[in-house]
mmCIF file of C-alpha atoms and ligand atoms in Angstrom:
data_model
loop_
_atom_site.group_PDB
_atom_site.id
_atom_site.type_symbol
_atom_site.label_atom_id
_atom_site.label_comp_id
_atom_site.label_asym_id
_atom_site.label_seq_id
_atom_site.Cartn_x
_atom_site.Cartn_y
_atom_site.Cartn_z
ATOM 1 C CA UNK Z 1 4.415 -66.070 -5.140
ATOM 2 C CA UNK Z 2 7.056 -65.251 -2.320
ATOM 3 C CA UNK Z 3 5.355 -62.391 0.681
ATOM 4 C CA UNK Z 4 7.406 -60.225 1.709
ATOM 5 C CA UNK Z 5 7.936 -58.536 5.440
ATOM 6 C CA UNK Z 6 9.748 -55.034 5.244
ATOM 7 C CA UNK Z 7 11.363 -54.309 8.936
ATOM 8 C CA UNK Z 8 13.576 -51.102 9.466
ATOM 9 C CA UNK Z 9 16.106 -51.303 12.166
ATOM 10 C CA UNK Z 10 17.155 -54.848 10.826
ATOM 11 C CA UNK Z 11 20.679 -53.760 11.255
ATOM 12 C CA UNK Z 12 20.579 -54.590 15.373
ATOM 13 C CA UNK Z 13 18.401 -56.151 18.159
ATOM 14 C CA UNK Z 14 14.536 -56.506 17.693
ATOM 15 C CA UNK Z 15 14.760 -55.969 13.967
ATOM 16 C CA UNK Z 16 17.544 -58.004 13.549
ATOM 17 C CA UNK Z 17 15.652 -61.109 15.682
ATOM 18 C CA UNK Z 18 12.148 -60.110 13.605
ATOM 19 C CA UNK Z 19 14.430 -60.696 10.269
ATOM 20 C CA UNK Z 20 15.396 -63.793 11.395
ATOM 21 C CA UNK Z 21 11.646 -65.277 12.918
ATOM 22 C CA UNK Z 22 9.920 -63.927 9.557
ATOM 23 C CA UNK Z 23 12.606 -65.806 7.523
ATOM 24 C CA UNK Z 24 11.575 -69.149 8.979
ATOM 25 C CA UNK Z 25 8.541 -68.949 8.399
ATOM 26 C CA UNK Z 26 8.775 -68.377 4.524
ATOM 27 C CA UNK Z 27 8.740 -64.546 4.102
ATOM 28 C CA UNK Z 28 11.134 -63.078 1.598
ATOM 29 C CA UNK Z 29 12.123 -59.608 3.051
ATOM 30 C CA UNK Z 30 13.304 -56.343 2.837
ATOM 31 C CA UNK Z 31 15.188 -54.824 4.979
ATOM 32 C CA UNK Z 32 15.949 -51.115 5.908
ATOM 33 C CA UNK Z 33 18.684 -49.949 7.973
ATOM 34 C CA UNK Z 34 21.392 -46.639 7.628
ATOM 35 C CA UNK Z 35 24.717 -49.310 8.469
ATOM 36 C CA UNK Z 36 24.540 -51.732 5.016
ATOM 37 C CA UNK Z 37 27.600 -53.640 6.077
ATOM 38 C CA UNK Z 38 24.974 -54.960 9.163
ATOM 39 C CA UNK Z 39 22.348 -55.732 6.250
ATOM 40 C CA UNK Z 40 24.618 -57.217 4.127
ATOM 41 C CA UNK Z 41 25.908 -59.331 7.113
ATOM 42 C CA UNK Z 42 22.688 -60.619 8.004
ATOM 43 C CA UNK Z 43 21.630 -61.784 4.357
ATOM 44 C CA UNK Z 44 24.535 -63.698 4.350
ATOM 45 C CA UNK Z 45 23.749 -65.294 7.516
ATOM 46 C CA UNK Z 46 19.925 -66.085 5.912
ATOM 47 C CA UNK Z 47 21.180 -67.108 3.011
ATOM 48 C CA UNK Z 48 20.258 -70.954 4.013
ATOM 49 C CA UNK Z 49 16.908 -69.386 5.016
ATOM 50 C CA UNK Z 50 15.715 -67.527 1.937
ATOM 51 C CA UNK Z 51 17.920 -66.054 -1.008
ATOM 52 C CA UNK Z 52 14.733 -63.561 -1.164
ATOM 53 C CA UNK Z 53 16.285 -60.970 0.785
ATOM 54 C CA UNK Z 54 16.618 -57.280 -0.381
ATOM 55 C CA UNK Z 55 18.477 -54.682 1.378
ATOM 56 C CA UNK Z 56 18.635 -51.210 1.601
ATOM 57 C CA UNK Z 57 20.896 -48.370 3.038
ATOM 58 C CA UNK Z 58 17.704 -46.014 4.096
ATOM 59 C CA UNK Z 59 17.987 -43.432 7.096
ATOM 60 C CA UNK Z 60 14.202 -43.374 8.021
ATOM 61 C CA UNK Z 61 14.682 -39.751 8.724
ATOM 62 C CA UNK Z 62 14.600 -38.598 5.577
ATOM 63 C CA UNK Z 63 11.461 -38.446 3.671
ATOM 64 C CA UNK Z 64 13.568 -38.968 -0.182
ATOM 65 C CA UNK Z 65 15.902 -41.610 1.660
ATOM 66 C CA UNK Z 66 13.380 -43.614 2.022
ATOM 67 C CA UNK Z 67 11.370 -42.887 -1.328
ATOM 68 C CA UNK Z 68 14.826 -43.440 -3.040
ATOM 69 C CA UNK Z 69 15.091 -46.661 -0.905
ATOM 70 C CA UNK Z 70 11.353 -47.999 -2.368
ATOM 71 C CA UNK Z 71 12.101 -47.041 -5.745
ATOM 72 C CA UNK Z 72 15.108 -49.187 -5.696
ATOM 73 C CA UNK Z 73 12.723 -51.909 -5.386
ATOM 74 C CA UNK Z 74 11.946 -54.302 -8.118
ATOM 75 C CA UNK Z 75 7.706 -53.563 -8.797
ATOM 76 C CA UNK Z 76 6.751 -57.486 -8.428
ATOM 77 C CA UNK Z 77 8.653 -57.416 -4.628
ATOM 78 C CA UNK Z 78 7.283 -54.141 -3.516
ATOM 79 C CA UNK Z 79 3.799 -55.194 -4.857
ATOM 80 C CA UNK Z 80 4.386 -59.061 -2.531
ATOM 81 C CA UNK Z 81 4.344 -56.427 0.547
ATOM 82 C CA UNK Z 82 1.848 -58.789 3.210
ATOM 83 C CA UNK Z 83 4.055 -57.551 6.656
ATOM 84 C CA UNK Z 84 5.461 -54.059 7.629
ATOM 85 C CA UNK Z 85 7.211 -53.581 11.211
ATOM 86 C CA UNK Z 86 7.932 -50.504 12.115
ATOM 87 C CA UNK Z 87 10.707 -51.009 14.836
ATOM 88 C CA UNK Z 88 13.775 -48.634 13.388
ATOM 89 C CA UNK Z 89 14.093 -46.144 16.598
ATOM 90 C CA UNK Z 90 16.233 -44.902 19.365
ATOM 91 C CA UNK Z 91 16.263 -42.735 22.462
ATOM 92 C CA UNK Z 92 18.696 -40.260 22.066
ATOM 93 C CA UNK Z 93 20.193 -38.964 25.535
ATOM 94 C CA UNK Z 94 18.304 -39.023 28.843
ATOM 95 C CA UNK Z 95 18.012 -35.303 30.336
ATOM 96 C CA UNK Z 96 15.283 -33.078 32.043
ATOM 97 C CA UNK Z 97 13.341 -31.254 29.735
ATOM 98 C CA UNK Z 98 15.244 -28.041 29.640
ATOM 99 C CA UNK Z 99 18.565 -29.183 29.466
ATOM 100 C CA UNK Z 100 17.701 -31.838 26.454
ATOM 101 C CA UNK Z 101 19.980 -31.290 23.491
ATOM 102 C CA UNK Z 102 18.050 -29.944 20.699
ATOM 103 C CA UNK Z 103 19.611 -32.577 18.048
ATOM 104 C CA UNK Z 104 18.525 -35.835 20.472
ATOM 105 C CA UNK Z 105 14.988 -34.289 20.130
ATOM 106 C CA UNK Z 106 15.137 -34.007 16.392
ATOM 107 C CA UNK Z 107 16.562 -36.929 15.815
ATOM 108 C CA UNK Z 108 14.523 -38.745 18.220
ATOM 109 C CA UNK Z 109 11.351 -37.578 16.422
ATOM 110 C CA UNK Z 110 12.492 -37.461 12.850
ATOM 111 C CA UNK Z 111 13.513 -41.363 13.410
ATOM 112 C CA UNK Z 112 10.409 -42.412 15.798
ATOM 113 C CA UNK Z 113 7.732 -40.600 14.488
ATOM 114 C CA UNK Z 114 8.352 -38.851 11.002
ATOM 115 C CA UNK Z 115 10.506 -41.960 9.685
ATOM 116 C CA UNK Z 116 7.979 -44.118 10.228
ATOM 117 C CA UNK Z 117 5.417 -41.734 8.629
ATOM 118 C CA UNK Z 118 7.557 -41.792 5.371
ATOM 119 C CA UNK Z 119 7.937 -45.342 5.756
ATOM 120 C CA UNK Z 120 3.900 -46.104 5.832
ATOM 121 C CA UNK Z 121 3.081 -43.739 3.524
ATOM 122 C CA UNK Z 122 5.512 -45.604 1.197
ATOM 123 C CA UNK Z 123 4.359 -49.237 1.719
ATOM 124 C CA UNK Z 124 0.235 -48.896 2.007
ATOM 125 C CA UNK Z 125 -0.637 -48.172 -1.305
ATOM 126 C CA UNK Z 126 0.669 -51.082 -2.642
ATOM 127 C CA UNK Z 127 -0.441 -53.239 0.392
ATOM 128 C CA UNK Z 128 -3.969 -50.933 -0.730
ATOM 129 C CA UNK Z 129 -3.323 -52.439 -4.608
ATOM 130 C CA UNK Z 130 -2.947 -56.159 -3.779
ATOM 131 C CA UNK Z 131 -6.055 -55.884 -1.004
ATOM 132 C CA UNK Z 132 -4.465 -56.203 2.403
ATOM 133 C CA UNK Z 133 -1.579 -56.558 5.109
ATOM 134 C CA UNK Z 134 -0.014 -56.135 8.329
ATOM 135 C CA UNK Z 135 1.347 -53.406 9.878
ATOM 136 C CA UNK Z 136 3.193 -53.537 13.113
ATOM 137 C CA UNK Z 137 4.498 -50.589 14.894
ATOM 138 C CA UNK Z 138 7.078 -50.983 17.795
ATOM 139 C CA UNK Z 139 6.553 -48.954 20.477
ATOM 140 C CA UNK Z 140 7.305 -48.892 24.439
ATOM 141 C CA UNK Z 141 6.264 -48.883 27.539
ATOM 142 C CA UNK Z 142 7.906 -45.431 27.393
ATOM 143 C CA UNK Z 143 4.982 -44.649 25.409
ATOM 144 C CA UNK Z 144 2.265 -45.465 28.076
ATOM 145 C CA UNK Z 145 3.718 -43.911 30.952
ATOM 146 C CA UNK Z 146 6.132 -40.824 30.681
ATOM 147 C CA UNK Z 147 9.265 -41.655 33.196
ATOM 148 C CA UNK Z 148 11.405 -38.892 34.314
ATOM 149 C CA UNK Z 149 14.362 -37.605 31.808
ATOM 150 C CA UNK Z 150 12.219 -39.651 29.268
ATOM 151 C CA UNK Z 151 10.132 -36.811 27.954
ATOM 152 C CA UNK Z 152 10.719 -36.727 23.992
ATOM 153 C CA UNK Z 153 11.339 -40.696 23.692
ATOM 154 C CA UNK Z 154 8.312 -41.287 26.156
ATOM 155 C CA UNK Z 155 6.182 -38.418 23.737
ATOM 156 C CA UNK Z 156 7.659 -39.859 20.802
ATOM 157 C CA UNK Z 157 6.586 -43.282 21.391
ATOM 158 C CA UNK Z 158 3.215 -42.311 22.670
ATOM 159 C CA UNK Z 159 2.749 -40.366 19.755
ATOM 160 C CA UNK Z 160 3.414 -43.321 17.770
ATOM 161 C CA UNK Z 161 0.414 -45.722 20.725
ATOM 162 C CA UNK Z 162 -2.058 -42.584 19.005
ATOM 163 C CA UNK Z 163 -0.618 -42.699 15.599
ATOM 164 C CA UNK Z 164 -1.311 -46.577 15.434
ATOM 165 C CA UNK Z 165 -5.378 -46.268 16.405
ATOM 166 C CA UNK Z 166 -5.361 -43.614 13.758
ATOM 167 C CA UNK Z 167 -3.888 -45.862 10.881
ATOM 168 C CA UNK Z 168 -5.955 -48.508 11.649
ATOM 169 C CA UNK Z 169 -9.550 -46.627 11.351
ATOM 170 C CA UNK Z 170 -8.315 -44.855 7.775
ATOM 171 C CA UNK Z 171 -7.267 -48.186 7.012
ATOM 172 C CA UNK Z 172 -9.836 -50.503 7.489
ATOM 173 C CA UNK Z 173 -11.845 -50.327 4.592
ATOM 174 C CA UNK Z 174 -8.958 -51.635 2.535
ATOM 175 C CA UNK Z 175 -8.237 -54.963 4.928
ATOM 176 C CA UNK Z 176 -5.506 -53.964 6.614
ATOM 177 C CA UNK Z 177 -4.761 -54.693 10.397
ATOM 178 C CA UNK Z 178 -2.164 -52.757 12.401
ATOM 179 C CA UNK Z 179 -0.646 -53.621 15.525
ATOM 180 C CA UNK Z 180 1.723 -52.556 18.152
ATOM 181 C CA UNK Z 181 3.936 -54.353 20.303
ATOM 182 C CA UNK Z 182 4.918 -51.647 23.282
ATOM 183 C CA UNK Z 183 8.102 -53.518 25.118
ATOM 184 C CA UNK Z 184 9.232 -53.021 28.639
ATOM 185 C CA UNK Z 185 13.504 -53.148 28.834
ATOM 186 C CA UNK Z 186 14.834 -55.293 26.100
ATOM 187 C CA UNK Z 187 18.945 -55.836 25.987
ATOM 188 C CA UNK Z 188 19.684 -54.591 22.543
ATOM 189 C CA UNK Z 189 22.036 -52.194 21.632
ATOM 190 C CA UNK Z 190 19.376 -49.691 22.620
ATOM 191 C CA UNK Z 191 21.086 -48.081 25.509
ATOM 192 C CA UNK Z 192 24.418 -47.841 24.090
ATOM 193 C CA UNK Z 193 22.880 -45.955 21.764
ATOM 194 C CA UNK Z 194 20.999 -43.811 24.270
ATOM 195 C CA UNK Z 195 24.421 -43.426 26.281
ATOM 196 C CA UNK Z 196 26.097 -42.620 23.074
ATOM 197 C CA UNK Z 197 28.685 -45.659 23.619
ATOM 198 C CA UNK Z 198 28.602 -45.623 27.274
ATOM 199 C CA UNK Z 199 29.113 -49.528 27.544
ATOM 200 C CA UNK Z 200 29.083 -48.864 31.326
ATOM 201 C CA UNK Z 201 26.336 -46.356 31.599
ATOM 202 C CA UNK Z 202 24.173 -48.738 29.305
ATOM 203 C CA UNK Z 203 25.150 -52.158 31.176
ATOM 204 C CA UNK Z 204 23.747 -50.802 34.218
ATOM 205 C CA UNK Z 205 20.209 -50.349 32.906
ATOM 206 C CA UNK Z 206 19.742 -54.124 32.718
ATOM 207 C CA UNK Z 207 22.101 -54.736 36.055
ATOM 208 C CA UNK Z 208 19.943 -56.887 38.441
ATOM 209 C CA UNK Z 209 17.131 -58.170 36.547
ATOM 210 C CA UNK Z 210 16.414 -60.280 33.364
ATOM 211 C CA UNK Z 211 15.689 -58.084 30.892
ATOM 212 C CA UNK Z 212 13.820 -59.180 27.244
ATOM 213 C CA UNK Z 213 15.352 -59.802 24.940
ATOM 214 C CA UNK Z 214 15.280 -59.234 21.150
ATOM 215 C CA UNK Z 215 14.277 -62.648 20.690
ATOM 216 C CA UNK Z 216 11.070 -61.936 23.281
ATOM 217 C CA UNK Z 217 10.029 -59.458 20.920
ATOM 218 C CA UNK Z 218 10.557 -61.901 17.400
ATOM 219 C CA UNK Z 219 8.188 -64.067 18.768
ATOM 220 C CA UNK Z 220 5.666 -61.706 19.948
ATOM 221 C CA UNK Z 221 5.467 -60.441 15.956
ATOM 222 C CA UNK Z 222 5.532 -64.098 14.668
ATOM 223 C CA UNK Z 223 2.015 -64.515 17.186
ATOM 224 C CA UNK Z 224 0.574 -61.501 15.580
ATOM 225 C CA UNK Z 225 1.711 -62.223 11.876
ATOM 226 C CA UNK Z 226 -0.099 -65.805 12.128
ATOM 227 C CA UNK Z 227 -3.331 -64.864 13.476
ATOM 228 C CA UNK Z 228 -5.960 -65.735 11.420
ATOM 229 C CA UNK Z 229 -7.731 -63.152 8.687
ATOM 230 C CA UNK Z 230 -10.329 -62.618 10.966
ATOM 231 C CA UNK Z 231 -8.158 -61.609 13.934
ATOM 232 C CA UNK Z 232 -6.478 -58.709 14.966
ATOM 233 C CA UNK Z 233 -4.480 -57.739 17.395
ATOM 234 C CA UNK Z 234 -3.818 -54.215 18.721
ATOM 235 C CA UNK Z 235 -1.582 -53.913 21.106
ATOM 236 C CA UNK Z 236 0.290 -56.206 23.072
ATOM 237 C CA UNK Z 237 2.458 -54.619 26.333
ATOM 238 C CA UNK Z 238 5.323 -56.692 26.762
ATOM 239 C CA UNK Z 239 7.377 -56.650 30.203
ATOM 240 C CA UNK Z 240 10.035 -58.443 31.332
ATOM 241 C CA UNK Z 241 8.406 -60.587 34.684
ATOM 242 C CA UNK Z 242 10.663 -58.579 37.136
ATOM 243 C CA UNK Z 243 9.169 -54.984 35.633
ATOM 244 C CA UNK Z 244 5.737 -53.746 36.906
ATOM 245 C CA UNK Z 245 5.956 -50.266 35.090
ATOM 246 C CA UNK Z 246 8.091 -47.870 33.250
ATOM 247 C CA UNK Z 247 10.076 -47.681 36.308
ATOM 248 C CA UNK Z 248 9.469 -50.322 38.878
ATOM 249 C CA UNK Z 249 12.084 -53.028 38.345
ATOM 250 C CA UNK Z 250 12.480 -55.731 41.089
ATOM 251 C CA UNK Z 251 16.186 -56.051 41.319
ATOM 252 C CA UNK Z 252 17.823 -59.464 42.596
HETATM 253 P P1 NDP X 301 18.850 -51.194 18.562
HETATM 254 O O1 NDP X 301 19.614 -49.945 18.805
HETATM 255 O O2 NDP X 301 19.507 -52.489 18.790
HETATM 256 O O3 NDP X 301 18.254 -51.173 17.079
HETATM 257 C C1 NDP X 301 17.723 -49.996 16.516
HETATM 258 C C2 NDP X 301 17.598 -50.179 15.020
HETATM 259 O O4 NDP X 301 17.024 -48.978 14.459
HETATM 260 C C3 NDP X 301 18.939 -50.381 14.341
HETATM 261 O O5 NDP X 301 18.818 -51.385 13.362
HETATM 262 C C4 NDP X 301 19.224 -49.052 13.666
HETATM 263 O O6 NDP X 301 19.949 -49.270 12.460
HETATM 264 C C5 NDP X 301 17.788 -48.592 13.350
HETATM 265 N N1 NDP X 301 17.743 -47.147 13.142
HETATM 266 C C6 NDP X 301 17.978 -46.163 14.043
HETATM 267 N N2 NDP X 301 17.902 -44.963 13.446
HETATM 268 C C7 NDP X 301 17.611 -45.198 12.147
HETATM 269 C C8 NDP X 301 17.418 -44.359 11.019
HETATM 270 N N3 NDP X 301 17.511 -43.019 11.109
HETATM 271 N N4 NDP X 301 17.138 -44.921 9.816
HETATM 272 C C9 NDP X 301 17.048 -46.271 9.709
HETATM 273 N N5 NDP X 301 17.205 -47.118 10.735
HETATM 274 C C10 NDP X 301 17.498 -46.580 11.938
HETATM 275 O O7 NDP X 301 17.543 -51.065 19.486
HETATM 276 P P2 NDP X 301 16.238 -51.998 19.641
HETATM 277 O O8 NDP X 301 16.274 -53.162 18.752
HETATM 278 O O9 NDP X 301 16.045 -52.201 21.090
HETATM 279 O O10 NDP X 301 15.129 -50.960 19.160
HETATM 280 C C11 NDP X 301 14.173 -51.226 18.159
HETATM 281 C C12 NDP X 301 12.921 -50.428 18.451
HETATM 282 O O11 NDP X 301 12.351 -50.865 19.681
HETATM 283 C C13 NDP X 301 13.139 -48.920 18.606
HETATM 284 O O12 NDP X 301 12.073 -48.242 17.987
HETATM 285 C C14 NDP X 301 13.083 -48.718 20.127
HETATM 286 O O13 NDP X 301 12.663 -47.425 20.467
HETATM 287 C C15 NDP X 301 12.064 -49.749 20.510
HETATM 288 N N6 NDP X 301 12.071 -50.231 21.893
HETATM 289 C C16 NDP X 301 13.210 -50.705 22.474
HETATM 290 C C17 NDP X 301 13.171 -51.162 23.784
HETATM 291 C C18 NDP X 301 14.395 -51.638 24.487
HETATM 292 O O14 NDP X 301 14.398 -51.628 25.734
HETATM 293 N N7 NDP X 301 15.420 -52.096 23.797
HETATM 294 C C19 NDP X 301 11.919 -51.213 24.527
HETATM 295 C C20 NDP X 301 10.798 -50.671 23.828
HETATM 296 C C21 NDP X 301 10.870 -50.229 22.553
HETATM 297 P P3 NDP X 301 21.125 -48.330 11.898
HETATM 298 O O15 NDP X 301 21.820 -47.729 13.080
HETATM 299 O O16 NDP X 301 21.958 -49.276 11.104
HETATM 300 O O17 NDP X 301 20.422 -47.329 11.047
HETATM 301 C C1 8X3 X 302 12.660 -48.558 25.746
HETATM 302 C C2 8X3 X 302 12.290 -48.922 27.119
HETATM 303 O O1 8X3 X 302 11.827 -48.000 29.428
HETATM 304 O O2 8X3 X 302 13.987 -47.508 28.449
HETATM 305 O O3 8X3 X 302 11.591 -48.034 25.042
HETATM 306 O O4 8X3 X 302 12.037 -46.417 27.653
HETATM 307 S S1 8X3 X 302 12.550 -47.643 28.199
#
């Protein structure tokens, strides 16, 4: 019987690498993600991997999107559900606090925090029926230590560092372990999106330093997913070596 991982955000950068990681080592997957032609891109590209590979046009934001996007599912796949990451997300804008638009905030917290509310509440009761699972919820360094013009991503993500203790005490008693991965400054498309397309703006983030990259972050799931039954791990804070907090980066 093929396992399946379900990872939102597989359309781009950690999700995209966790897709790939998860495929070699023999789980079928789902994957979630608003731009299909991405999805459909990427099966292709597994295709040599695993023809087990569902995906689905889902924007995380939306609590029927994504009950729409699980019902689509055949019952013996959704049922196979061993892995769930968490990673679809974005920071929308960087701005002081009262000068924030109000759709960044929104969006930043119906995608961060709601979405991935939908999303669990989805997956665990069939990860309840077959007696276990994974769950693995990507959050930040952002999340740890506010950083200034950060405010809703950094309370977004923390929300999600308190979120994850939560899940795992109500979820426990059924054998599931849930984990979070809280990254320092990855290279993804992540601050393009935050710049809304600002390839300059967003290039500069990462100018002077080795950043992680998506790749960092693959590996750091496969570690968790392959601990033994009896092992869990909560949280792992992963920094690129130059970056000593939120916002100490040792330039060269
Ligand atoms: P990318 O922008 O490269 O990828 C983000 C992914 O999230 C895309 O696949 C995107 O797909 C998906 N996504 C965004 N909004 C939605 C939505 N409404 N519904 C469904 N999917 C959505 O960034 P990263 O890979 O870097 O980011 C992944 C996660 O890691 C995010 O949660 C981010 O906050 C977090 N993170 C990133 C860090 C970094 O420095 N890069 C550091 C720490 C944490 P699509 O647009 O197709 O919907
Ligand atoms: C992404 C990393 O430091 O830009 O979560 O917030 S940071």
């Amino acid at each position: 019987m093929v396992k399946y991982a379900l990872i939102t955000g597989a359309s781009s950068g950690f999700g995209e690498a966790i897709s790939e990681a998860l495929a070699k080592k023999g789980f079928g997957l789902i994957l979630f993600a608003r731009r299909l032609e991405r999805l459909e891109a990427l099966r292709e590209k597994l295709l040599p991997v695993t023809p087990h590979v569902y995906i689905v046009s889902v924007d995380v934001q939306s609590s029927e999107a994504v009950r729409n996007g699980m019902n689509s599912l055949d019952e013996d796949v959704k049922s196979n559900i061993d892995v769930l990451v968490n990673n679809a997300g974005l920071a929308a804008g960087r701005a002081s606090i009262e000068e924030g638009l109000v759709l960044d905030w929104e969006q930043m917290i119906d995608t961060n925090l709601k979405g991935l509310l939908y999303i669990s509440r989805a997956v665990i009761p069939f990860m309840k029926k077959r007696g276990g699972g994974l769950i693995i919820n990507i959050t930040s360094i952002a999340g740890k230590e506010a950083y200034s013009q950060g405010n809703v991503y950094c309370a977004t993500k923390a929300a999600v560092d308190h979120l994850t203790k939560g899940m795992r005490l109500d979820l426990l008693p059924f054998g599931i372990k849930v984990s979070s991965i809280a990254p320092g400054a990855a290279e993804t498309e992540f601050s393009l999106v935050r710049f809304k397309g600002n390839e300059a703006m967003a290039a500069a983030v990462y100018e002077g330093f080795t950043p992680l990259n998506a790749q960092d972050i693959a590996e750091t799931v496969v570690f968790i997913v392959e601990r033994p039954v009896h092992v869990s791990i909560h949280d792992v804070v992963l920094m690129p070596a130059a970056q000593a907090s939120a916002t100490t980066i040792r330039k060269h």
